[in-house]
Amino acid sequence: MTASSHDAAVDRQFSPRAAAYLTSAVHAQGEDLLQMAAIAGRHPGARVLDLGCGGGHVSFHVAPQVAHVTAYDLSQQMLDVVAAEAAKRGFGNLVTCQGKAEYLPFGDGEFDLVMSRYSTHHWQDAGRGLREAFRVLKPGGTAVFADVVSPGEPLLDTWLQTIEVLRDTSHVRDYSVAEWTRMLTEAGFTLHELAPRRLPLEFQSWVTRMRTPDTLVAALRHMFEIAPDVVRAHFEVRDDASFTSDTATIVVKKPA
């Protein structure tokens, strides 16, 4: 898939669902968001980049703590929803900017903090996106990446990537912690902290939020029904096809 066609797929998937991501309980709350807000709170004068902001929840959590937030996303409709909500909440220090993670329209060292949540698995070239995040972060700055992660074991990985792409055709890859560590190190970051977590996902709201077509919803339900015992156990698959994913919040630093 070319970069332009992948960008179109991402925009097609998410632009009509912008309001759903704003109100999604999965996206609007979580220990990872509280961790990001706490990190931001230690940098009250910071300029923050929310990279792949989606419904804007990272931006909304950190805006009261810092000097300035740039909410950045590929979907202009998503950004419009974020801007409207920011205005409603009185966040005059929050601006939006449209573009790709792999080509950031910002200067070197422009931000004190870079934060990204549930975004990297959509990037066509995650390595390049992470290198761009490194570039726009000031020396000594902190970056925080939170995402669903692959368990790493081949069978579990194959099953996870399959259900992800059936639900959302713009999905690229949920990376394992080992893959994350390698990519971040290659981008120039030094690892500071890693917090593994588990994320329960209710099946019906999971597919409804993405407006997954009925044929693919049926395929997903079948995948859960035929999943091997080791898969059902790891992902805690329930009778209604709800399940639990692995996530990680990774805090890294750019050397001073």
PDB file of N, CA, C and O in Angstrom, residues 201-237:
ATOM      1  N   LEU A 201     -11.760  -4.871  26.847  1.00  0.00           N
ATOM      2  CA  LEU A 201     -12.491  -4.306  25.716  1.00  0.00           C
ATOM      3  C   LEU A 201     -13.826  -5.029  25.550  1.00  0.00           C
ATOM      4  O   LEU A 201     -13.857  -6.247  25.344  1.00  0.00           O
ATOM      5  N   GLU A 202     -14.905  -4.273  25.661  1.00  0.00           N
ATOM      6  CA  GLU A 202     -16.244  -4.826  25.455  1.00  0.00           C
ATOM      7  C   GLU A 202     -16.488  -4.925  23.957  1.00  0.00           C
ATOM      8  O   GLU A 202     -16.378  -3.924  23.246  1.00  0.00           O
ATOM      9  N   PHE A 203     -16.792  -6.109  23.472  1.00  0.00           N
ATOM     10  CA  PHE A 203     -16.780  -6.371  22.033  1.00  0.00           C
ATOM     11  C   PHE A 203     -17.709  -5.448  21.256  1.00  0.00           C
ATOM     12  O   PHE A 203     -17.297  -4.851  20.245  1.00  0.00           O
ATOM     13  N   GLN A 204     -18.962  -5.316  21.679  1.00  0.00           N
ATOM     14  CA  GLN A 204     -19.917  -4.569  20.866  1.00  0.00           C
ATOM     15  C   GLN A 204     -19.525  -3.102  20.717  1.00  0.00           C
ATOM     16  O   GLN A 204     -19.579  -2.538  19.626  1.00  0.00           O
ATOM     17  N   SER A 205     -19.105  -2.468  21.796  1.00  0.00           N
ATOM     18  CA  SER A 205     -18.698  -1.056  21.683  1.00  0.00           C
ATOM     19  C   SER A 205     -17.395  -0.936  20.898  1.00  0.00           C
ATOM     20  O   SER A 205     -17.173   0.061  20.201  1.00  0.00           O
ATOM     21  N   TRP A 206     -16.545  -1.951  20.979  1.00  0.00           N
ATOM     22  CA  TRP A 206     -15.271  -1.964  20.249  1.00  0.00           C
ATOM     23  C   TRP A 206     -15.509  -1.919  18.743  1.00  0.00           C
ATOM     24  O   TRP A 206     -14.863  -1.148  18.025  1.00  0.00           O
ATOM     25  N   VAL A 207     -16.456  -2.704  18.241  1.00  0.00           N
ATOM     26  CA  VAL A 207     -16.731  -2.701  16.796  1.00  0.00           C
ATOM     27  C   VAL A 207     -17.661  -1.561  16.396  1.00  0.00           C
ATOM     28  O   VAL A 207     -17.551  -1.016  15.293  1.00  0.00           O
ATOM     29  N   THR A 208     -18.560  -1.171  17.291  1.00  0.00           N
ATOM     30  CA  THR A 208     -19.494  -0.080  16.978  1.00  0.00           C
ATOM     31  C   THR A 208     -18.750   1.237  16.820  1.00  0.00           C
ATOM     32  O   THR A 208     -19.049   2.035  15.923  1.00  0.00           O
ATOM     33  N   ARG A 209     -17.756   1.469  17.691  1.00  0.00           N
ATOM     34  CA  ARG A 209     -16.969   2.709  17.633  1.00  0.00           C
ATOM     35  C   ARG A 209     -16.292   2.865  16.275  1.00  0.00           C
ATOM     36  O   ARG A 209     -16.169   3.969  15.750  1.00  0.00           O
ATOM     37  N   MET A 210     -15.864   1.749  15.670  1.00  0.00           N
ATOM     38  CA  MET A 210     -15.194   1.784  14.382  1.00  0.00           C
ATOM     39  C   MET A 210     -16.160   1.568  13.213  1.00  0.00           C
ATOM     40  O   MET A 210     -15.762   1.638  12.052  1.00  0.00           O
ATOM     41  N   ARG A 211     -17.436   1.327  13.530  1.00  0.00           N
ATOM     42  CA  ARG A 211     -18.446   1.025  12.510  1.00  0.00           C
ATOM     43  C   ARG A 211     -17.971  -0.105  11.598  1.00  0.00           C
ATOM     44  O   ARG A 211     -18.074  -0.044  10.366  1.00  0.00           O
ATOM     45  N   THR A 212     -17.426  -1.126  12.218  1.00  0.00           N
ATOM     46  CA  THR A 212     -16.966  -2.293  11.478  1.00  0.00           C
ATOM     47  C   THR A 212     -18.142  -2.916  10.725  1.00  0.00           C
ATOM     48  O   THR A 212     -19.199  -3.139  11.314  1.00  0.00           O
ATOM     49  N   PRO A 213     -18.003  -3.191   9.420  1.00  0.00           N
ATOM     50  CA  PRO A 213     -19.101  -3.785   8.644  1.00  0.00           C
ATOM     51  C   PRO A 213     -19.564  -5.118   9.232  1.00  0.00           C
ATOM     52  O   PRO A 213     -18.773  -5.870   9.820  1.00  0.00           O
ATOM     53  N   ASP A 214     -20.844  -5.430   9.054  1.00  0.00           N
ATOM     54  CA  ASP A 214     -21.432  -6.627   9.653  1.00  0.00           C
ATOM     55  C   ASP A 214     -20.690  -7.903   9.249  1.00  0.00           C
ATOM     56  O   ASP A 214     -20.540  -8.822  10.061  1.00  0.00           O
ATOM     57  N   THR A 215     -20.234  -7.968   7.992  1.00  0.00           N
ATOM     58  CA  THR A 215     -19.531  -9.172   7.546  1.00  0.00           C
ATOM     59  C   THR A 215     -18.239  -9.381   8.325  1.00  0.00           C
ATOM     60  O   THR A 215     -17.871 -10.511   8.659  1.00  0.00           O
ATOM     61  N   LEU A 216     -17.560  -8.288   8.631  1.00  0.00           N
ATOM     62  CA  LEU A 216     -16.310  -8.396   9.376  1.00  0.00           C
ATOM     63  C   LEU A 216     -16.574  -8.617  10.866  1.00  0.00           C
ATOM     64  O   LEU A 216     -15.790  -9.299  11.537  1.00  0.00           O
ATOM     65  N   VAL A 217     -17.676  -8.076  11.380  1.00  0.00           N
ATOM     66  CA  VAL A 217     -18.066  -8.367  12.763  1.00  0.00           C
ATOM     67  C   VAL A 217     -18.330  -9.866  12.912  1.00  0.00           C
ATOM     68  O   VAL A 217     -17.903 -10.507  13.889  1.00  0.00           O
ATOM     69  N   ALA A 218     -19.014 -10.443  11.915  1.00  0.00           N
ATOM     70  CA  ALA A 218     -19.275 -11.884  11.937  1.00  0.00           C
ATOM     71  C   ALA A 218     -17.967 -12.669  11.885  1.00  0.00           C
ATOM     72  O   ALA A 218     -17.798 -13.677  12.590  1.00  0.00           O
ATOM     73  N   ALA A 219     -17.019 -12.196  11.064  1.00  0.00           N
ATOM     74  CA  ALA A 219     -15.719 -12.860  10.979  1.00  0.00           C
ATOM     75  C   ALA A 219     -14.972 -12.769  12.309  1.00  0.00           C
ATOM     76  O   ALA A 219     -14.326 -13.734  12.748  1.00  0.00           O
ATOM     77  N   LEU A 220     -15.073 -11.628  12.963  1.00  0.00           N
ATOM     78  CA  LEU A 220     -14.434 -11.454  14.260  1.00  0.00           C
ATOM     79  C   LEU A 220     -15.030 -12.407  15.297  1.00  0.00           C
ATOM     80  O   LEU A 220     -14.294 -13.058  16.055  1.00  0.00           O
ATOM     81  N   ARG A 221     -16.348 -12.477  15.337  1.00  0.00           N
ATOM     82  CA  ARG A 221     -16.996 -13.391  16.291  1.00  0.00           C
ATOM     83  C   ARG A 221     -16.556 -14.831  16.030  1.00  0.00           C
ATOM     84  O   ARG A 221     -16.309 -15.598  16.969  1.00  0.00           O
ATOM     85  N   HIS A 222     -16.431 -15.190  14.761  1.00  0.00           N
ATOM     86  CA  HIS A 222     -15.984 -16.543  14.419  1.00  0.00           C
ATOM     87  C   HIS A 222     -14.550 -16.760  14.870  1.00  0.00           C
ATOM     88  O   HIS A 222     -14.206 -17.842  15.379  1.00  0.00           O
ATOM     89  N   MET A 223     -13.707 -15.739  14.697  1.00  0.00           N
ATOM     90  CA  MET A 223     -12.324 -15.842  15.149  1.00  0.00           C
ATOM     91  C   MET A 223     -12.256 -16.127  16.649  1.00  0.00           C
ATOM     92  O   MET A 223     -11.465 -16.968  17.105  1.00  0.00           O
ATOM     93  N   PHE A 224     -13.082 -15.452  17.409  1.00  0.00           N
ATOM     94  CA  PHE A 224     -13.091 -15.671  18.851  1.00  0.00           C
ATOM     95  C   PHE A 224     -13.606 -17.069  19.190  1.00  0.00           C
ATOM     96  O   PHE A 224     -13.111 -17.722  20.114  1.00  0.00           O
ATOM     97  N   GLU A 225     -14.603 -17.531  18.444  1.00  0.00           N
ATOM     98  CA  GLU A 225     -15.180 -18.854  18.703  1.00  0.00           C
ATOM     99  C   GLU A 225     -14.174 -19.977  18.458  1.00  0.00           C
ATOM    100  O   GLU A 225     -14.158 -20.969  19.185  1.00  0.00           O
ATOM    101  N   ILE A 226     -13.330 -19.805  17.434  1.00  0.00           N
ATOM    102  CA  ILE A 226     -12.402 -20.894  17.066  1.00  0.00           C
ATOM    103  C   ILE A 226     -11.006 -20.691  17.651  1.00  0.00           C
ATOM    104  O   ILE A 226     -10.110 -21.488  17.389  1.00  0.00           O
ATOM    105  N   ALA A 227     -10.824 -19.660  18.441  1.00  0.00           N
ATOM    106  CA  ALA A 227      -9.501 -19.367  18.994  1.00  0.00           C
ATOM    107  C   ALA A 227      -9.000 -20.530  19.844  1.00  0.00           C
ATOM    108  O   ALA A 227      -9.750 -21.100  20.648  1.00  0.00           O
ATOM    109  N   PRO A 228      -7.734 -20.910  19.696  1.00  0.00           N
ATOM    110  CA  PRO A 228      -7.151 -21.967  20.531  1.00  0.00           C
ATOM    111  C   PRO A 228      -7.209 -21.588  22.011  1.00  0.00           C
ATOM    112  O   PRO A 228      -7.270 -20.404  22.369  1.00  0.00           O
ATOM    113  N   ASP A 229      -7.141 -22.579  22.862  1.00  0.00           N
ATOM    114  CA  ASP A 229      -7.244 -22.336  24.299  1.00  0.00           C
ATOM    115  C   ASP A 229      -6.189 -21.356  24.804  1.00  0.00           C
ATOM    116  O   ASP A 229      -6.464 -20.517  25.661  1.00  0.00           O
ATOM    117  N   VAL A 230      -4.962 -21.441  24.259  1.00  0.00           N
ATOM    118  CA  VAL A 230      -3.903 -20.553  24.714  1.00  0.00           C
ATOM    119  C   VAL A 230      -4.229 -19.098  24.373  1.00  0.00           C
ATOM    120  O   VAL A 230      -3.920 -18.175  25.139  1.00  0.00           O
ATOM    121  N   VAL A 231      -4.885 -18.888  23.236  1.00  0.00           N
ATOM    122  CA  VAL A 231      -5.303 -17.543  22.840  1.00  0.00           C
ATOM    123  C   VAL A 231      -6.442 -17.065  23.742  1.00  0.00           C
ATOM    124  O   VAL A 231      -6.423 -15.933  24.243  1.00  0.00           O
ATOM    125  N   ARG A 232      -7.430 -17.922  23.955  1.00  0.00           N
ATOM    126  CA  ARG A 232      -8.574 -17.551  24.799  1.00  0.00           C
ATOM    127  C   ARG A 232      -8.110 -17.220  26.215  1.00  0.00           C
ATOM    128  O   ARG A 232      -8.622 -16.284  26.841  1.00  0.00           O
ATOM    129  N   ALA A 233      -7.126 -17.973  26.701  1.00  0.00           N
ATOM    130  CA  ALA A 233      -6.647 -17.737  28.057  1.00  0.00           C
ATOM    131  C   ALA A 233      -5.883 -16.414  28.153  1.00  0.00           C
ATOM    132  O   ALA A 233      -6.113 -15.614  29.066  1.00  0.00           O
ATOM    133  N   HIS A 234      -4.978 -16.182  27.198  1.00  0.00           N
ATOM    134  CA  HIS A 234      -4.161 -14.965  27.281  1.00  0.00           C
ATOM    135  C   HIS A 234      -5.013 -13.710  27.154  1.00  0.00           C
ATOM    136  O   HIS A 234      -4.823 -12.744  27.907  1.00  0.00           O
ATOM    137  N   PHE A 235      -5.939 -13.703  26.202  1.00  0.00           N
ATOM    138  CA  PHE A 235      -6.753 -12.521  25.956  1.00  0.00           C
ATOM    139  C   PHE A 235      -8.043 -12.512  26.765  1.00  0.00           C
ATOM    140  O   PHE A 235      -8.884 -11.620  26.582  1.00  0.00           O
ATOM    141  N   GLU A 236      -8.193 -13.493  27.649  1.00  0.00           N
ATOM    142  CA  GLU A 236      -9.363 -13.549  28.542  1.00  0.00           C
ATOM    143  C   GLU A 236     -10.661 -13.395  27.763  1.00  0.00           C
ATOM    144  O   GLU A 236     -11.513 -12.556  28.085  1.00  0.00           O
ATOM    145  N   VAL A 237     -10.810 -14.176  26.704  1.00  0.00           N
ATOM    146  CA  VAL A 237     -11.977 -14.089  25.832  1.00  0.00           C
ATOM    147  C   VAL A 237     -13.228 -14.529  26.597  1.00  0.00           C
ATOM    148  O   VAL A 237     -13.255 -15.605  27.198  1.00  0.00           O
TER     149      VAL A 237
END
